Amino acid sequence: MTSSSENTPDLHQAWHRAIMDLDLAASDSVALHHGVGGRTLSGPATTADGSPVWLRVMSAPRPGGKAWNGAALADALVSDNVPRPRLLAEHTWGDAPAFQALMWERMKGTVVSTTPDLTTPAKNDAQWWTDLRRALTTLETVPAPADRQVFSQAFVHRIPNHLPEIAEAGVDLNVGRWVASHGDLHWANLTHDPLMILDWEGWGLAPLGYDAAVLHAYALPQPETAAEVREVFADILDTDAGRLAHLVICAEIIQAAERDALHARLAPYARRFATEILTPQ
């Protein structure tokens, strides 16, 4: 019988292969970063002319799919007015499993949080919030492919499985407007000095207000920052569409709490906030 470890692609080996194939250099002691779920590995490198870059490798059972194509599609379709690292190169090899290496320009800013949620209040000035709001408004106008969704309407209809109170409250779960969205807008995917939005592999169509709702949900442990999100995006979040977006991400967090510690610690906040949304005022 083959062990699961023998079936797990060696991302460290893949990362160092990509370094050689792309003619990059990296220190032997470089700190590499595992993505959520362990399917990506990233770290800093330099090009032959000394330019700093960021290299990420991922594996998949076969080439293609939403995550595989996401970064390249974002680079092609999303306006430069949405601040993000520039994709410099893509390199793929293998069939089963397949490997993909993506090389970006090294981000100039600092991540707002080293974890998707907040353990301390985020310290961002008014201009940062203005720039973020403008970026997400611009993103909404991008013509995302119709078959590229962050999740489906069918998934939205299933969220009462994780929040039964939704069914009891008779909430209309039909999404009125789908817009291009980042899809994973948590605090580790944002930088300041300057603002940049990272990790675009999962972007696509989502309910209006979903990105703002995700940002708010992952800020719930820090009420001061959560209130800032609510203020900046009040015209979206304080609507029926915004409330539905909030219920979706709360249900997602509760569902994911069974799988990892991050969402397990967020789940009580998400459940409490969902109850507030569903309680008649």
Coordinates of C-alpha atoms in Angstrom, one line a residue:
M1 CA 0.0 0.0 0.0
T2 CA 1.4 3.4 -0.9
S3 CA 1.5 6.0 1.9
S4 CA -0.1 9.4 1.5
S5 CA 3.3 11.1 2.0
E6 CA 4.5 9.2 -1.1
N7 CA 1.6 10.6 -3.1
T8 CA 2.2 14.2 -2.0
P9 CA 4.1 16.3 -4.6
D10 CA 7.4 17.6 -3.3
L11 CA 6.9 21.3 -3.5
H12 CA 10.4 22.1 -2.1
Q13 CA 12.0 20.1 -5.0
A14 CA 9.6 21.9 -7.4
W15 CA 10.5 25.3 -6.1
H16 CA 14.2 24.7 -6.5
R17 CA 13.6 23.3 -10.0
A18 CA 11.8 26.5 -10.9
I19 CA 14.7 28.5 -9.6
M20 CA 17.0 26.7 -12.1
D21 CA 14.5 26.7 -15.0
L22 CA 13.8 30.4 -14.7
D23 CA 17.5 31.3 -14.2
L24 CA 16.9 32.7 -10.8
A25 CA 19.1 32.8 -7.7
A26 CA 18.0 32.2 -4.1
S27 CA 19.8 31.7 -0.8
D28 CA 20.1 28.2 0.6
S29 CA 18.7 29.6 3.8
V30 CA 15.7 31.3 2.2
A31 CA 12.5 31.1 4.3
L32 CA 9.7 29.5 2.1
H33 CA 6.1 30.0 2.9
H34 CA 3.4 27.3 2.6
G35 CA 0.0 28.4 1.4
V36 CA -3.3 27.4 3.1
G37 CA -3.8 23.7 2.5
G38 CA -0.1 23.2 1.7
R39 CA -0.6 23.2 -2.1
T40 CA 1.6 26.2 -2.8
L41 CA 5.1 27.2 -1.7
S42 CA 6.5 30.7 -2.2
G43 CA 9.7 32.6 -1.5
P44 CA 12.0 35.5 -2.6
A45 CA 14.5 35.2 -5.4
T46 CA 16.5 37.4 -7.7
T47 CA 16.8 37.4 -11.5
A48 CA 20.1 37.2 -13.3
D49 CA 20.4 41.0 -13.3
G50 CA 19.8 41.2 -9.6
S51 CA 16.1 42.3 -9.6
P52 CA 14.1 41.0 -6.6
V53 CA 11.1 38.8 -7.5
W54 CA 8.7 36.5 -5.7
L55 CA 8.4 32.9 -6.9
R56 CA 5.4 30.6 -6.1
V57 CA 5.0 27.0 -7.2
M58 CA 1.8 25.0 -6.9
S59 CA 0.8 21.4 -7.9
A60 CA -2.4 20.1 -9.3
P61 CA -3.5 16.6 -10.4
R62 CA -3.5 18.0 -14.0
P63 CA -3.0 21.3 -15.7
G64 CA -5.9 23.8 -15.8
G65 CA -8.7 24.8 -13.5
K66 CA -9.7 28.0 -11.7
A67 CA -6.6 28.3 -9.4
W68 CA -4.2 27.3 -12.1
N69 CA -5.5 30.0 -14.6
G70 CA -6.4 32.7 -12.1
A71 CA -3.2 34.7 -11.9
A72 CA -2.6 34.9 -15.6
L73 CA -6.3 35.8 -16.3
A74 CA -6.1 38.5 -13.6
D75 CA -2.9 39.9 -15.2
A76 CA -4.6 40.0 -18.6
L77 CA -8.1 41.3 -17.6
V78 CA -7.8 43.3 -14.4
S79 CA -7.0 47.0 -14.8
D80 CA -3.6 48.4 -13.7
N81 CA -5.7 50.7 -11.5
V82 CA -6.2 47.8 -9.2
P83 CA -2.8 47.7 -7.3
R84 CA -1.1 44.3 -7.3
P85 CA 2.3 42.8 -8.1
R86 CA 3.0 42.4 -11.8
L87 CA 3.2 38.9 -13.1
L88 CA 6.6 38.5 -14.9
A89 CA 6.7 34.8 -16.0
E90 CA 4.9 31.5 -15.9
H91 CA 6.5 28.1 -16.2
T92 CA 4.8 24.8 -16.1
W93 CA 5.9 21.1 -16.3
G94 CA 4.5 17.6 -15.7
D95 CA 1.1 16.1 -16.3
A96 CA 0.1 14.0 -13.3
P97 CA 0.8 15.8 -11.1
A98 CA 1.4 19.1 -12.9
F99 CA 3.5 21.9 -11.5
Q100 CA 3.2 25.6 -12.1
A101 CA 5.7 28.3 -11.2
L102 CA 4.7 32.0 -11.2
M103 CA 7.1 34.8 -10.9
W104 CA 6.0 38.2 -9.7
E105 CA 7.8 41.5 -9.0
R106 CA 8.6 41.6 -5.3
M107 CA 6.0 43.6 -3.4
K108 CA 7.2 46.9 -2.1
G109 CA 4.8 47.1 0.9
T110 CA 4.3 45.2 4.1
V111 CA 1.4 42.8 4.7
V112 CA -1.2 44.2 7.0
S113 CA -1.2 41.0 8.9
T114 CA 0.8 37.8 8.8
T115 CA -2.4 35.8 9.3
P116 CA -5.7 36.1 7.4
D117 CA -7.5 37.3 10.5
L118 CA -6.4 40.2 12.8
T119 CA -4.7 39.6 16.2
T120 CA -4.2 43.4 16.6
P121 CA -6.0 46.4 15.1
A122 CA -4.9 47.3 11.5
K123 CA -3.2 50.6 11.4
N124 CA -4.1 52.1 8.0
D125 CA -4.6 55.7 7.3
A126 CA -7.6 57.4 5.5
Q127 CA -5.8 57.4 2.1
W128 CA -5.2 53.6 2.3
W129 CA -9.0 53.0 2.9
T130 CA -9.8 55.4 0.0
D131 CA -7.4 53.6 -2.3
L132 CA -8.8 50.2 -1.3
R133 CA -12.4 51.3 -1.9
R134 CA -11.4 52.7 -5.3
A135 CA -9.6 49.5 -6.2
L136 CA -12.6 47.3 -5.4
T137 CA -15.0 49.6 -7.3
T138 CA -12.7 49.3 -10.3
L139 CA -12.5 45.6 -10.0
E140 CA -16.3 45.2 -10.1
T141 CA -16.3 46.6 -13.6
V142 CA -13.9 43.9 -15.0
P143 CA -15.6 41.5 -17.5
A144 CA -14.8 38.2 -15.7
P145 CA -15.6 35.1 -17.7
A146 CA -19.1 33.9 -17.0
D147 CA -17.9 30.4 -16.0
R148 CA -15.3 31.8 -13.5
Q149 CA -17.1 32.1 -10.2
V150 CA -15.8 32.3 -6.7
F151 CA -18.7 30.0 -5.8
S152 CA -22.1 29.2 -7.4
Q153 CA -25.7 30.1 -6.7
A154 CA -26.2 26.5 -5.7
F155 CA -23.6 26.9 -3.0
V156 CA -25.4 30.0 -1.6
H157 CA -28.6 28.0 -1.4
R158 CA -26.7 25.5 0.8
I159 CA -25.4 28.0 3.4
P160 CA -28.4 27.2 5.8
N161 CA -26.7 23.8 6.3
H162 CA -24.1 25.7 8.4
L163 CA -26.4 28.5 9.6
P164 CA -29.9 27.0 10.1
E165 CA -31.1 30.4 11.4
I166 CA -31.1 31.6 7.8
A167 CA -33.8 29.2 6.8
E168 CA -35.8 30.1 9.9
A169 CA -35.6 33.8 9.1
G170 CA -36.8 33.3 5.5
V171 CA -33.8 35.1 3.9
D172 CA -33.9 35.4 0.1
L173 CA -30.8 33.6 -1.0
N174 CA -31.0 34.5 -4.7
V175 CA -28.0 36.7 -5.6
G176 CA -29.2 39.8 -7.4
R177 CA -25.9 40.9 -8.8
W178 CA -22.7 39.1 -9.5
V179 CA -19.5 41.2 -9.9
A180 CA -15.8 40.6 -10.5
S181 CA -14.3 40.0 -7.0
H182 CA -10.9 39.1 -5.5
G183 CA -12.7 36.2 -3.6
D184 CA -10.1 35.9 -0.8
L185 CA -9.7 39.5 0.5
H186 CA -8.4 38.8 4.0
W187 CA -5.7 40.8 5.8
A188 CA -2.7 38.7 4.8
N189 CA -3.5 39.5 1.1
L190 CA -3.3 43.2 1.6
T191 CA -0.2 45.4 2.0
H192 CA 0.3 49.0 3.1
D193 CA 3.0 51.5 2.1
P194 CA 1.8 51.1 -0.6
L195 CA -1.5 49.3 -0.9
M196 CA -1.3 46.1 -3.0
I197 CA -3.7 43.2 -3.3
L198 CA -2.0 39.8 -3.4
D199 CA -2.9 36.3 -4.5
W200 CA -5.3 36.4 -7.4
E201 CA -5.7 32.7 -8.2
G202 CA -9.3 32.5 -6.9
W203 CA -10.8 35.7 -8.3
G204 CA -14.0 35.6 -10.3
L205 CA -17.7 36.5 -10.0
A206 CA -19.2 36.8 -6.5
P207 CA -22.2 38.5 -5.0
L208 CA -21.9 42.3 -4.8
G209 CA -20.3 43.2 -1.5
Y210 CA -18.6 39.9 -1.0
D211 CA -15.0 41.2 -0.9
A212 CA -16.0 43.8 1.7
A213 CA -17.9 41.2 3.7
V214 CA -14.8 38.9 3.8
L215 CA -12.6 41.7 4.9
H216 CA -15.1 42.6 7.7
A217 CA -15.5 39.0 8.8
Y218 CA -11.8 38.4 9.2
A219 CA -11.6 41.7 11.2
L220 CA -14.3 40.7 13.7
P221 CA -11.8 39.8 16.5
Q222 CA -10.7 43.4 16.4
P223 CA -13.9 45.6 16.7
E224 CA -12.1 48.8 16.0
T225 CA -10.9 47.7 12.5
A226 CA -14.2 45.9 11.8
A227 CA -16.0 49.2 12.5
E228 CA -13.7 50.9 10.0
V229 CA -14.6 48.3 7.3
R230 CA -18.3 48.8 8.0
E231 CA -17.9 52.6 7.7
V232 CA -15.9 52.6 4.5
F233 CA -18.3 50.1 2.8
A234 CA -21.5 51.0 4.5
D235 CA -23.3 51.8 1.3
I236 CA -22.8 48.2 0.2
L237 CA -22.8 46.2 3.4
D238 CA -25.9 47.9 4.9
T239 CA -28.1 46.7 2.1
D240 CA -29.9 43.4 1.4
A241 CA -27.0 42.4 -1.0
G242 CA -24.4 43.2 1.6
R243 CA -26.2 41.3 4.3
L244 CA -26.4 38.2 2.0
A245 CA -22.7 38.5 1.3
H246 CA -22.0 38.6 5.0
L247 CA -24.1 35.5 5.6
V248 CA -22.2 33.7 2.9
I249 CA -18.8 34.4 4.4
C250 CA -20.0 33.6 7.9
A251 CA -21.3 30.3 6.7
E252 CA -18.0 29.6 4.9
I253 CA -16.0 30.3 8.1
I254 CA -18.2 28.1 10.2
Q255 CA -17.9 25.3 7.6
A256 CA -14.1 25.7 7.5
A257 CA -13.8 25.6 11.3
E258 CA -14.0 21.8 11.1
R259 CA -10.8 21.8 9.0
D260 CA -8.3 24.3 10.5
A261 CA -7.4 26.3 13.6
L262 CA -7.7 29.7 11.9
H263 CA -11.4 29.3 11.1
A264 CA -12.1 27.5 14.4
R265 CA -11.0 30.6 16.2
L266 CA -13.0 32.9 13.9
A267 CA -16.2 30.8 13.9
P268 CA -17.7 32.1 17.2
Y269 CA -17.3 35.7 15.9
A270 CA -18.9 34.8 12.6
R271 CA -21.8 32.9 14.2
R272 CA -22.4 35.9 16.6
F273 CA -22.4 38.4 13.8
A274 CA -24.7 36.3 11.6
T275 CA -27.1 36.2 14.5
E276 CA -27.0 40.0 14.7
I277 CA -27.8 40.3 11.0
L278 CA -30.8 37.9 11.3
T279 CA -32.2 39.5 14.4
P280 CA -35.1 41.9 13.6
Q281 CA -34.2 45.4 14.6

